[in-house]
CSV table of C-alpha atoms in Angstrom, one decimal:
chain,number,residue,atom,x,y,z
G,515,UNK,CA,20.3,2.4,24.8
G,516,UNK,CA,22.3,4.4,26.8
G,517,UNK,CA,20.9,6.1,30.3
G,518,UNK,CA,19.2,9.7,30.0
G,519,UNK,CA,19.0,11.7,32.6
G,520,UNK,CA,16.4,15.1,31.9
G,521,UNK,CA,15.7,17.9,33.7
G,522,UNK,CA,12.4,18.2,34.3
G,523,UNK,CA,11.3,14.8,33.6
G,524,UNK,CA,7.4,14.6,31.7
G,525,UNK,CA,5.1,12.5,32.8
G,526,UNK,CA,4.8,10.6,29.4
G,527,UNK,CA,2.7,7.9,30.2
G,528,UNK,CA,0.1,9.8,31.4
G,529,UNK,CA,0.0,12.8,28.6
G,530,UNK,CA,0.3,9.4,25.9
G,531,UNK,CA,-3.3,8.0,27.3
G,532,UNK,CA,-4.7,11.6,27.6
G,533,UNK,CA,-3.7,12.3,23.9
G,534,UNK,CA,-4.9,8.7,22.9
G,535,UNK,CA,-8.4,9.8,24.0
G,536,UNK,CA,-8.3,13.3,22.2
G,537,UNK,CA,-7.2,11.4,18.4
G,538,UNK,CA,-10.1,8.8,18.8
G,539,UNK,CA,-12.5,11.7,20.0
G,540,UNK,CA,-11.2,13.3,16.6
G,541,UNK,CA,-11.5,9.9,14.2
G,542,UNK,CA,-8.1,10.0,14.1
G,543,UNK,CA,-6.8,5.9,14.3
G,544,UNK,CA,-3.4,5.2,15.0
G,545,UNK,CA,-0.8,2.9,14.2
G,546,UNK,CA,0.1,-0.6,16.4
G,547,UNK,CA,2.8,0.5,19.2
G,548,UNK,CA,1.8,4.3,18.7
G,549,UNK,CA,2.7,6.9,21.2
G,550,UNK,CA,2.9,10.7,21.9
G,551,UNK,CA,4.8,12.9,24.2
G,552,UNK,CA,1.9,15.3,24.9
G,553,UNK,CA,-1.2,16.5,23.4
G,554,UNK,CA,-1.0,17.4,19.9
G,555,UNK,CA,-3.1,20.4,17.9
G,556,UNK,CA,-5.6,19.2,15.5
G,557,UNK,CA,-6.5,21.6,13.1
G,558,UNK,CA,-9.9,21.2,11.3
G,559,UNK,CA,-10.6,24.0,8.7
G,560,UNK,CA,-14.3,23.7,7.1
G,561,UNK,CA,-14.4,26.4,4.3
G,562,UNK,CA,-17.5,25.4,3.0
G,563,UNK,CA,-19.6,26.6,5.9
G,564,UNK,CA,-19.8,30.1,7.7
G,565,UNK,CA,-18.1,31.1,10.6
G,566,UNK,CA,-21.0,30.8,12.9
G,567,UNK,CA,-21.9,26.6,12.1
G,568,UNK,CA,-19.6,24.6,13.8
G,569,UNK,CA,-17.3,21.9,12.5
G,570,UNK,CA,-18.4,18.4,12.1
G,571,UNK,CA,-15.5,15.9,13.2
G,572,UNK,CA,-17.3,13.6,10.5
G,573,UNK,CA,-16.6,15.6,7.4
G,574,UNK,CA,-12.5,14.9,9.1
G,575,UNK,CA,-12.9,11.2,9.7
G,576,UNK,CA,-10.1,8.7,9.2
G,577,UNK,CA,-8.2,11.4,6.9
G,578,UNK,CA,-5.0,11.9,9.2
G,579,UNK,CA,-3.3,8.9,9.9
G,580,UNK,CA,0.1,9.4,12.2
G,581,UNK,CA,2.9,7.4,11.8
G,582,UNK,CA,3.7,5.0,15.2
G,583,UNK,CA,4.9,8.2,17.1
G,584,UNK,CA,4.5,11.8,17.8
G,585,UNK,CA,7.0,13.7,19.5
G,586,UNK,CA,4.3,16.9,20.3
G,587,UNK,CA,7.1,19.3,22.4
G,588,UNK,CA,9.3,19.6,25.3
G,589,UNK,CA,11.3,16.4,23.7
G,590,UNK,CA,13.3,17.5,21.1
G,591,UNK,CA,17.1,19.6,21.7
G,592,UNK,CA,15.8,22.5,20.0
G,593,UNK,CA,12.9,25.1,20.3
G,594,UNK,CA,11.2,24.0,18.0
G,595,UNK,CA,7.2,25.5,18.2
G,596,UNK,CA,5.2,22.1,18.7
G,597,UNK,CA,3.3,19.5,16.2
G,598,UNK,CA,0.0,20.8,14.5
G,599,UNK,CA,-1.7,19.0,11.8
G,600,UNK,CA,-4.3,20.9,9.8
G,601,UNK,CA,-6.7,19.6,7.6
G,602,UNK,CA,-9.1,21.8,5.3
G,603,UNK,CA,-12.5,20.9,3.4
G,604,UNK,CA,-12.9,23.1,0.7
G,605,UNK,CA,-15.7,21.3,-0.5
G,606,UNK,CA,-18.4,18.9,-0.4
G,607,UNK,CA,-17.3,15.7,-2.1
G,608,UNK,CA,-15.4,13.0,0.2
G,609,UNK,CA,-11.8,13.9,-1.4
G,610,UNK,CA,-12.2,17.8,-1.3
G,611,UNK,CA,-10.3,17.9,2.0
G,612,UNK,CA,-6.8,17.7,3.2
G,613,UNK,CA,-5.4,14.3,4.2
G,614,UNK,CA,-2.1,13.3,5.7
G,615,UNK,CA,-0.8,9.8,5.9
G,616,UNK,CA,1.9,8.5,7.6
G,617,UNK,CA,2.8,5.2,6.7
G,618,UNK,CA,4.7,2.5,9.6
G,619,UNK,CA,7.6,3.2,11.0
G,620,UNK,CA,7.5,7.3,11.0
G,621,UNK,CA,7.5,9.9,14.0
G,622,UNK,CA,6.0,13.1,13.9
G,623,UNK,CA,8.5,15.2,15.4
G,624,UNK,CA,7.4,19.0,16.1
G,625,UNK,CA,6.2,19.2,12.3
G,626,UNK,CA,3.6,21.2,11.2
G,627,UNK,CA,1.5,19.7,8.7
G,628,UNK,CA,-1.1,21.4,6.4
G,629,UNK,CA,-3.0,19.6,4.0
G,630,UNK,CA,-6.1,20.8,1.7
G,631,UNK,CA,-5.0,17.5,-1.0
G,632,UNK,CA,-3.0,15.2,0.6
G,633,UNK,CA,0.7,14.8,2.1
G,634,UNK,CA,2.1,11.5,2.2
G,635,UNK,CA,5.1,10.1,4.1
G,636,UNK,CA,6.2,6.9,3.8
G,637,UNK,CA,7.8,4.1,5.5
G,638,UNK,CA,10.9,5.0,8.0
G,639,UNK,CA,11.0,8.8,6.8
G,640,UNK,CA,13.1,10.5,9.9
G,641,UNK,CA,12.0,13.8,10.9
G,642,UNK,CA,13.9,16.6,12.7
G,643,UNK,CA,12.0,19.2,15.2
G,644,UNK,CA,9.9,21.8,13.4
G,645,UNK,CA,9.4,20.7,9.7
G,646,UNK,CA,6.4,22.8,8.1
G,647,UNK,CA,4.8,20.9,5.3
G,648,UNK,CA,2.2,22.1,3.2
G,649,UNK,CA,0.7,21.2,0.2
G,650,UNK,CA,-1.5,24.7,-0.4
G,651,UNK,CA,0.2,28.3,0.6
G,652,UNK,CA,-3.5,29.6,1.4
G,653,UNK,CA,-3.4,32.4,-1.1
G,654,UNK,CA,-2.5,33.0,-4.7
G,655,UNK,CA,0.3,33.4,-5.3
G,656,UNK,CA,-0.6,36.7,-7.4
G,657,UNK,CA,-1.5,39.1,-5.1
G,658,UNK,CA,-4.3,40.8,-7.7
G,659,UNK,CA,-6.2,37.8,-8.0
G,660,UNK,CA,-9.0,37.6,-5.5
G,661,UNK,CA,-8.7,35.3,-2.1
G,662,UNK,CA,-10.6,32.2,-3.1
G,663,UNK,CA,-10.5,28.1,-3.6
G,664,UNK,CA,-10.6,28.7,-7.6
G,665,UNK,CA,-7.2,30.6,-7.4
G,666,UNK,CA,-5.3,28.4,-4.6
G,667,UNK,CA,-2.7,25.8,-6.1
G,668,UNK,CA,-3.1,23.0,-4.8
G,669,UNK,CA,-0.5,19.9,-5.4
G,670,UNK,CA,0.4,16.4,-2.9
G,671,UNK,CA,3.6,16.1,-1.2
G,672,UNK,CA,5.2,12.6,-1.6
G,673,UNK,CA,7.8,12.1,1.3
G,674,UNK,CA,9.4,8.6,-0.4
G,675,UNK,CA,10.7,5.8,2.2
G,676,UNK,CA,13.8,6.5,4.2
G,677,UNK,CA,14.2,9.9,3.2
G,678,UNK,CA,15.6,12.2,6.7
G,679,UNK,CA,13.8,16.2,6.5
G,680,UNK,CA,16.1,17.6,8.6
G,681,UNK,CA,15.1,20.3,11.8
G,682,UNK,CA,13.3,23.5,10.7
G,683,UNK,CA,12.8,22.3,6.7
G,684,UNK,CA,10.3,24.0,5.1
G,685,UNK,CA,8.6,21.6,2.1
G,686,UNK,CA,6.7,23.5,-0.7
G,687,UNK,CA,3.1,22.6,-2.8
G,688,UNK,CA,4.1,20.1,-5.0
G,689,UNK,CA,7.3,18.6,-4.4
G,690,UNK,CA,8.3,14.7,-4.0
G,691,UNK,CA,11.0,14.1,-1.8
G,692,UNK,CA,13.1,10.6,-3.2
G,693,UNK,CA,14.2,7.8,-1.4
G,694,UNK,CA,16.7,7.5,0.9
G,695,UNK,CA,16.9,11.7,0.0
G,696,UNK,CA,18.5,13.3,3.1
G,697,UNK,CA,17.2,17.5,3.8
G,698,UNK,CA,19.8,19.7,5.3
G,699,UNK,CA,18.9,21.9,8.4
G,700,UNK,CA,16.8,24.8,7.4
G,701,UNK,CA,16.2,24.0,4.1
G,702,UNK,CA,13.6,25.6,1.8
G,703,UNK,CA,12.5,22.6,-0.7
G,704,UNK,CA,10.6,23.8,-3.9
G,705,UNK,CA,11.2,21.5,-6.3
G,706,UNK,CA,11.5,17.5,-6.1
G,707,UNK,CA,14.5,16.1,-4.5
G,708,UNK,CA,16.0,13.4,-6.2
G,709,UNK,CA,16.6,9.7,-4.6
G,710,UNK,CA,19.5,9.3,-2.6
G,711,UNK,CA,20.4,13.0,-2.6
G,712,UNK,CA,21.5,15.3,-0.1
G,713,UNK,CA,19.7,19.1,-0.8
G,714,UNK,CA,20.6,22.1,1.4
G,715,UNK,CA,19.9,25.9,1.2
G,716,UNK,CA,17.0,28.3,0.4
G,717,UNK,CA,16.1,27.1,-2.2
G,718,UNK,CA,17.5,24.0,-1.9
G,719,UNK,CA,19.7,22.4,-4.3
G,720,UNK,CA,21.5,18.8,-4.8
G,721,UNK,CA,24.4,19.5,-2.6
G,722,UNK,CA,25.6,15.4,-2.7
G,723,UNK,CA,24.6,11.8,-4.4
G,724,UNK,CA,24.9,8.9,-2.8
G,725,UNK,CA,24.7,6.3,-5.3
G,726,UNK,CA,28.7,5.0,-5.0
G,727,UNK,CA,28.9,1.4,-4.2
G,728,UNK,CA,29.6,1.7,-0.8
G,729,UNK,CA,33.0,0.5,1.2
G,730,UNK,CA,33.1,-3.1,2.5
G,731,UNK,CA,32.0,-3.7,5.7
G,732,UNK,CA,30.1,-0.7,6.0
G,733,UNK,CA,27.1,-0.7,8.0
G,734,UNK,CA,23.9,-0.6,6.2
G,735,UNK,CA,20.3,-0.8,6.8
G,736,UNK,CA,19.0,-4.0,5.7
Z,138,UNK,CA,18.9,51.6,33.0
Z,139,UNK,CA,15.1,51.2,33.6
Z,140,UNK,CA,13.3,48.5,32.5
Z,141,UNK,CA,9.7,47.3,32.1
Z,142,UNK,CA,8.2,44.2,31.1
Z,143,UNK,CA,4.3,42.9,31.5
Z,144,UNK,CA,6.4,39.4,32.4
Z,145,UNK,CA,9.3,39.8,35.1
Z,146,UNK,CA,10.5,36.8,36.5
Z,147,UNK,CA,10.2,36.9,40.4
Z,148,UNK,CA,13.4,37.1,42.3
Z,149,UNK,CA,12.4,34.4,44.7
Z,150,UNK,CA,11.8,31.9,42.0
Z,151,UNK,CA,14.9,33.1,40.4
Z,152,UNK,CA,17.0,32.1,43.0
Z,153,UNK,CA,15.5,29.1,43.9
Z,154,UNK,CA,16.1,27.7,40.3
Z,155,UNK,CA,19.5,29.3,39.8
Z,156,UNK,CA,20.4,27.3,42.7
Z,157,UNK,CA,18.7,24.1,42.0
Z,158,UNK,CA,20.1,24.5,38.1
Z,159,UNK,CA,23.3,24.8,40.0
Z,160,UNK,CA,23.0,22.0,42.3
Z,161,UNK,CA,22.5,19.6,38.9
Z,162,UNK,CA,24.9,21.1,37.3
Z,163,UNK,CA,27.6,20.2,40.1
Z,164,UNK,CA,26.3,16.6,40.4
Z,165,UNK,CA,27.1,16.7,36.7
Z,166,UNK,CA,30.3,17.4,37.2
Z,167,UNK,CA,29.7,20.4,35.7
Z,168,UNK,CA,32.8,23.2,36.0
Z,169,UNK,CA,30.3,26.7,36.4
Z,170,UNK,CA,32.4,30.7,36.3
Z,171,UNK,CA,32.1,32.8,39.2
Z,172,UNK,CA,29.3,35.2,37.1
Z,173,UNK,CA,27.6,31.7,36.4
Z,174,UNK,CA,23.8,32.2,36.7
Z,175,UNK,CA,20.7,30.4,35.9
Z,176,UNK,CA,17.2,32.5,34.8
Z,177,UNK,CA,14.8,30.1,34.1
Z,178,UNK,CA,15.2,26.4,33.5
Z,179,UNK,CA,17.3,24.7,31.3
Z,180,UNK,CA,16.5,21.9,29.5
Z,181,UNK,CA,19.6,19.4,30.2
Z,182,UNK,CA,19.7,16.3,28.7
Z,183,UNK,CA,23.2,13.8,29.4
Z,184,UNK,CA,23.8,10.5,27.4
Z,185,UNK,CA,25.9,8.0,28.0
Z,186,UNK,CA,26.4,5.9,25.1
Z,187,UNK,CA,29.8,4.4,26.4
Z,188,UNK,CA,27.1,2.4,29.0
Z,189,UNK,CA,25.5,-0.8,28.2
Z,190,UNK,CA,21.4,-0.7,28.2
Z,191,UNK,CA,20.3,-1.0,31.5
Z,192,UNK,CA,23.4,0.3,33.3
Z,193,UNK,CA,22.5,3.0,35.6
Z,194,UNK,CA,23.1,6.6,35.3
Z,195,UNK,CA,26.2,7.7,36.9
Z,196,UNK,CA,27.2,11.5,37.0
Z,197,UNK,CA,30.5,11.2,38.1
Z,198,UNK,CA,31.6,10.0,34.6
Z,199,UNK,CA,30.8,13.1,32.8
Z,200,UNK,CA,33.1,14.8,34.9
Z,201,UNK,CA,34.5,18.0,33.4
Z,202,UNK,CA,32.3,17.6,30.3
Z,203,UNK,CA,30.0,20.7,30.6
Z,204,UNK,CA,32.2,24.2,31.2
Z,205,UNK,CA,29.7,27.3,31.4
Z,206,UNK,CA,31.4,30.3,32.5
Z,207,UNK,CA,28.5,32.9,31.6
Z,208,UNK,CA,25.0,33.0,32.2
Z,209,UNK,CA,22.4,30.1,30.9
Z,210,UNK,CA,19.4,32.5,30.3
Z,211,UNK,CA,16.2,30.5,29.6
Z,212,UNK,CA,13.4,33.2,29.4
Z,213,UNK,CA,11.9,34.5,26.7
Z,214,UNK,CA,13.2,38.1,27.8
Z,215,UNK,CA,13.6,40.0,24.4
Z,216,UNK,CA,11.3,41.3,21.9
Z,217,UNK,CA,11.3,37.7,20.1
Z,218,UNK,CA,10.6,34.3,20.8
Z,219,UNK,CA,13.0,32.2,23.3
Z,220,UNK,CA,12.6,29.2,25.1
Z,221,UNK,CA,14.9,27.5,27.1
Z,222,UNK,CA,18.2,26.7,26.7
Z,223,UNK,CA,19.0,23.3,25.4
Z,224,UNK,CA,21.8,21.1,26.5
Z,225,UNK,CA,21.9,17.9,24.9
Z,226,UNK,CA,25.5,16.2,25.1
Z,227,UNK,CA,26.1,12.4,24.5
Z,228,UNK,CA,28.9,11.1,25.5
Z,229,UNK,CA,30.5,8.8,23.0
Z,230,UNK,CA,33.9,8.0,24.3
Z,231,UNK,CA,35.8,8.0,27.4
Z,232,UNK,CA,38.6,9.8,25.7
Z,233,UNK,CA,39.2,13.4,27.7
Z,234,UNK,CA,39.5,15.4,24.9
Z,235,UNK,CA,36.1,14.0,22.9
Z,236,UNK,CA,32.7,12.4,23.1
Z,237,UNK,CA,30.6,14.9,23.9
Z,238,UNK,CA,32.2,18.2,25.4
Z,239,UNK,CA,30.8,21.4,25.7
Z,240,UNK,CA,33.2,24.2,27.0
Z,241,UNK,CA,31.6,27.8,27.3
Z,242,UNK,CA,33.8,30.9,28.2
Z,243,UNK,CA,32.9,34.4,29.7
Z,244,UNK,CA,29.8,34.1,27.3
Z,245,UNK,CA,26.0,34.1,28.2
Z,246,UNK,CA,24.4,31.9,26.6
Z,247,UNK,CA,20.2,32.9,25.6
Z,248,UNK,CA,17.7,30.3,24.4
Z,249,UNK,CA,20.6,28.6,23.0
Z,250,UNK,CA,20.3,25.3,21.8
Z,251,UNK,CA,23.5,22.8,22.2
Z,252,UNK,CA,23.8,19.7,20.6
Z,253,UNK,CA,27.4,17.5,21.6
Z,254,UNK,CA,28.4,14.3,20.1
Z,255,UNK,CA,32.0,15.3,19.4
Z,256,UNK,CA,33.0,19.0,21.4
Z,257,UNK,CA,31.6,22.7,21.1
Z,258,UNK,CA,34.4,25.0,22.4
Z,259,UNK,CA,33.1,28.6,22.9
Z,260,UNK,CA,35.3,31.8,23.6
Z,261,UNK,CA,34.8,34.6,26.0
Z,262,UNK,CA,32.3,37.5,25.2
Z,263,UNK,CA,30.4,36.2,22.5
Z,264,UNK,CA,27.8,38.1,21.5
Z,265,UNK,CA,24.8,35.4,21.3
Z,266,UNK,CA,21.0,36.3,20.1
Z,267,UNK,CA,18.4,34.3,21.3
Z,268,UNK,CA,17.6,31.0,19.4
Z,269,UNK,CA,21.2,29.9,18.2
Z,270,UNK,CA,21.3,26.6,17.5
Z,271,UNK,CA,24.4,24.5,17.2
Z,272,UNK,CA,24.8,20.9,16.6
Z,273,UNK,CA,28.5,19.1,16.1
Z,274,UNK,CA,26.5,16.5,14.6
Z,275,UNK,CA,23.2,15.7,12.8
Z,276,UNK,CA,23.0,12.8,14.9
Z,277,UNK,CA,22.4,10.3,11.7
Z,278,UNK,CA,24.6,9.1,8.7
Z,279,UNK,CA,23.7,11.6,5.2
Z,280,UNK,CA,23.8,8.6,3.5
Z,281,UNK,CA,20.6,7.2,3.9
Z,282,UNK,CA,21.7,3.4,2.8
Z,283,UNK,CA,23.7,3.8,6.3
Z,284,UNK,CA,22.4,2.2,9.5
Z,285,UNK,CA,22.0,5.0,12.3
Z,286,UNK,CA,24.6,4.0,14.5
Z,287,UNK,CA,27.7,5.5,16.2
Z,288,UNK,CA,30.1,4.7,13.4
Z,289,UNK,CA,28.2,5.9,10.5
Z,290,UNK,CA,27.7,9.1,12.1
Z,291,UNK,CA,29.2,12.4,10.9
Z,292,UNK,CA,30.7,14.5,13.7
Z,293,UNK,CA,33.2,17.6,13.8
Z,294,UNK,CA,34.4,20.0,16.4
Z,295,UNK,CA,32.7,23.5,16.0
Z,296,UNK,CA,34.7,26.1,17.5
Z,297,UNK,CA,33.1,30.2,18.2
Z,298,UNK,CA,36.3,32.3,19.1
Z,299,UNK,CA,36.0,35.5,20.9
Z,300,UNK,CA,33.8,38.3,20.4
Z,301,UNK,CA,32.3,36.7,17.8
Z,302,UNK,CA,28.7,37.8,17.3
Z,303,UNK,CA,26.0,35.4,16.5
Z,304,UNK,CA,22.4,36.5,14.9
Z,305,UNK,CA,19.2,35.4,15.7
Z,306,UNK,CA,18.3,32.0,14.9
Z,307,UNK,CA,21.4,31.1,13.3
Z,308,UNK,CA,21.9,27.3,13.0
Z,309,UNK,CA,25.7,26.4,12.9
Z,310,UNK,CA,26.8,22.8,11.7
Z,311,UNK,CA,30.0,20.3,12.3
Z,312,UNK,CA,33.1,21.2,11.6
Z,313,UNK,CA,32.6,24.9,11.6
Z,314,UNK,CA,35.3,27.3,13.0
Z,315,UNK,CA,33.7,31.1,13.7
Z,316,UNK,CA,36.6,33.5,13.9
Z,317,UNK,CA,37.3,35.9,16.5
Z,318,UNK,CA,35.2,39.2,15.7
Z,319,UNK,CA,33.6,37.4,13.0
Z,320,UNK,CA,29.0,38.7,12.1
Z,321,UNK,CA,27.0,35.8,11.5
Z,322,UNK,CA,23.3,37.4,10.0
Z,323,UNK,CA,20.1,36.3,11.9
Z,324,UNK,CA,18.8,33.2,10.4
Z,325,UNK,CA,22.2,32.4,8.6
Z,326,UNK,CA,22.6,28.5,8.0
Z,327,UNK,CA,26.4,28.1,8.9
Z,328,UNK,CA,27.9,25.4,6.6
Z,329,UNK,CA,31.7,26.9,6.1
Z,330,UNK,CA,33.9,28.2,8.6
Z,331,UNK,CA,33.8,32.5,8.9
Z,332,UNK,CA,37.7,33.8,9.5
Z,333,UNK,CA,38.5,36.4,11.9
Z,334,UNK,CA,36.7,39.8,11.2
Z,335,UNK,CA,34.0,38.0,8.7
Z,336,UNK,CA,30.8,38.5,8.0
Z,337,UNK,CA,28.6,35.8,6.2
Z,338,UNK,CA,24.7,35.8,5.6
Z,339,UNK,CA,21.9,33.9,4.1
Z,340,UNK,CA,21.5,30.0,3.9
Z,341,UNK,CA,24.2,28.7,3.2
Z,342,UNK,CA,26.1,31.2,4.8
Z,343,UNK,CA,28.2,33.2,2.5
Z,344,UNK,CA,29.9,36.5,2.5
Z,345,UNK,CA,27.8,38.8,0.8
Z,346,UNK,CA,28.0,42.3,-0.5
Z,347,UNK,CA,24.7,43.6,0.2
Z,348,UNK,CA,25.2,42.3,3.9
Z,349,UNK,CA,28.8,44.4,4.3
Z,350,UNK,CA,27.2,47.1,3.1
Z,351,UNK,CA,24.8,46.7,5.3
Z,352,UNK,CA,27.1,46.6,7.8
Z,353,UNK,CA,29.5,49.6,7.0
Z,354,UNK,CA,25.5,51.9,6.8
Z,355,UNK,CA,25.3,50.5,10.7
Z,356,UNK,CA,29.2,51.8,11.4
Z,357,UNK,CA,28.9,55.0,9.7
């Protein structure tokens, strides 16, 4: 590890502890070794009561698990707009409400995550600054239909293992992200990337494959 | 020309950073222009990977690494989002002429983010909106069977010639060459090089009709 030298220098241990506190207050549990460069936004959405009740953290409980890290801001080279995980219940039953899971190895960096069904990213997936994922747009997407749960479309996003979404992607309802699949900068994905493909563009489309036998004596991750 | 804004930086703190930014800059061994100033902070971060872990620091072996010869403006002063400049160069090699180089000419650079594993040479009078980002390397191999380490990584040159003009929240990628006089559209991914006189639009960046056209309406 080579020698940094930042100007100005944040006081991470101190803004780690503080946003160590906030997740627990929130039922949010976190991964062994976990730690964050500054307090993240939680988002909690309850669409099944009015605007006056207030949100009960219980409802949210355990259904956002980060990944060992969370790089919240100020970290990252670019300007990217911060990490903000949003969960919404649009109902009553235990699994109408968002969930995001982040399985070992992964670090949030400056994504923004919403969820009304679930978003899953799994082991090693590499992030860039200022993914957005969701898994629900919010609205239908015809505009003559009215504003309302029965008309959203709703569909998981599977990140697969050691796939890299690359800084300022912007993942679609619905789409599973392969293996080892790499996301170009600025990428709009709306349908499923292939394993060990390389996708660029708006929309995205298969720009490489990597499934050569690679050269002798090449590096690889074990 | 008169201007007013709700959020006008105060002179006094103005000078105080610009010569604090300065005063890192130096111990850098940064080269700074005569016109060089500082608004705002800058977010600088140096690597030096040539160093074993544990090594200390030392700025005099970056020497002549970081050329600015325009301003470094790190407010959000226009009508849209900024944020602070972002310098993040790694030095890879002790080889002069790579590892990590980032020459700017007579150019002001605004919310601009740099990232340097290889060089990014910019030429004088470019016309830079706010946001650019521009990375000579994605910092990890594509190939995702590939450990993420130095020699698996991908890195290229990216050169902006003169008068170029750059659009808001373009993102431009290794190995591109931007020709002198050359439009890149706000938001454009750059993937391919522009030549001289260009125009290109839309991610990936192409040349497009309706964007010329665009164009020649502005002109006429």
């Amino acid at each position: 590890m080579p020698s940094l030298y930042h100007i100005p220098g944040p006081l991470m241990h101190q803004a780690n502890m503080r946003s160590l506190t906030m997740l627990q207050a929130l039922g949010i549990t976190v991964r062994k070794g976990f730690y964050a460069t500054d307090l993240p936004q939680i988002n909690y959405v309850d669409l099944t009561k009015t605007d006056d009740e207030p949100v009960d953290i219980d409802d949210f409980r355990g259904r956002i698990e980060p990944g060992n890290g969370l790089l919240v801001s100020k970290q990252s080279p670019f300007n990217a707009d911060g990490l903000a995980l949003t969960l919404v219940r649009w109902g009553k039953k235990p699994d109408q409400c968002g969930r995001i899971v982040a399985h070992d190895s992964v670090c949030l960096s400056e994504c923004q995550i919403t969820s009304y069904v679930g978003v899953r990213i799994e082991e090693q997936v590499l992030f860039g600054p200022g993914a957005v994922i969701m898994d629900c747009d919010g609205a239908p997407a015809d505009p003559r239909k009215p504003r309302g749960i029965d008309n959203l479309y709703m569909a998981p996003v599977v990140i697969e293992r050691r796939a890299w979404i690359g800084s300022n992607v912007i993942i679609l309802p619905g789409v599973r992200i392969g293996h080892h699949a790499t996301v170009s900068t600025g990428a709009v994905v709306a349908q499923d990337v292939p394993p060990h493909t390389l996708v660029a563009g708006n929309p995205a489309v298969a720009a490489q494959r990597f499934t050569d036998p690679l050269p002798d004596g090449a590096i690889v991750w074990d | 020309m008169a201007v007013f804004r709700t959020i006008e930086p105060r002179v006094h703190e103005r000078m105080a950073d610009n010569e604090n930014v300065k005063k890192m800059l130096l111990e850098l061994g940064a080269a700074l222009g005569p016109d060089f100033e500082c608004i705002g902070l800058p977010y600088v971060s140096v690597h030096d990977a040539t160093k074993k872990h544990g090594e200390p620091f030392d700025p005099a072996a970056m020497k002549g690494r970081l050329v600015f010869g325009g301003k470094l403006i790190n407010t959000d002063i226009t009508h849209c989002p900024g944020g602070p400049c972002r310098i993040t160069l790694s030095k890879t090699s002790d080889d002069e002429k790579a590892g990590g180089r980032i020459v700017v000419g007579k150019t002001d650079l605004v919310n601009t983010s740099l990232v340097s594993y290889a060089a990014i040479i910019i030429g004088d009078d470019v016309h830079f909106e706010p946001r650019v980002v521009i990375m000579d390397s994605g910092g990890h191999p594509a190939d995702r069977r590939l450990r993420d380490c130095a020699e698996n990584r991908v890195q290229a040159p990216i050169i902006i010639e003169d008068h170029a003009w750059i659009g808001y929240g373009a993102t431009i990628l290794p190995g591109v060459t931007i020709g002198h006089h050359a439009i890149v559209a706000p938001g454009s991914v750059v993937m391919w090089s522009v030549p001289p006189y260009g125009s290109v639009m839309g991610n990936p960046a192409k040349s497009s009709k309706v964007y010329r056209k665009y164009l020649e309406t502005q002109q006429a």
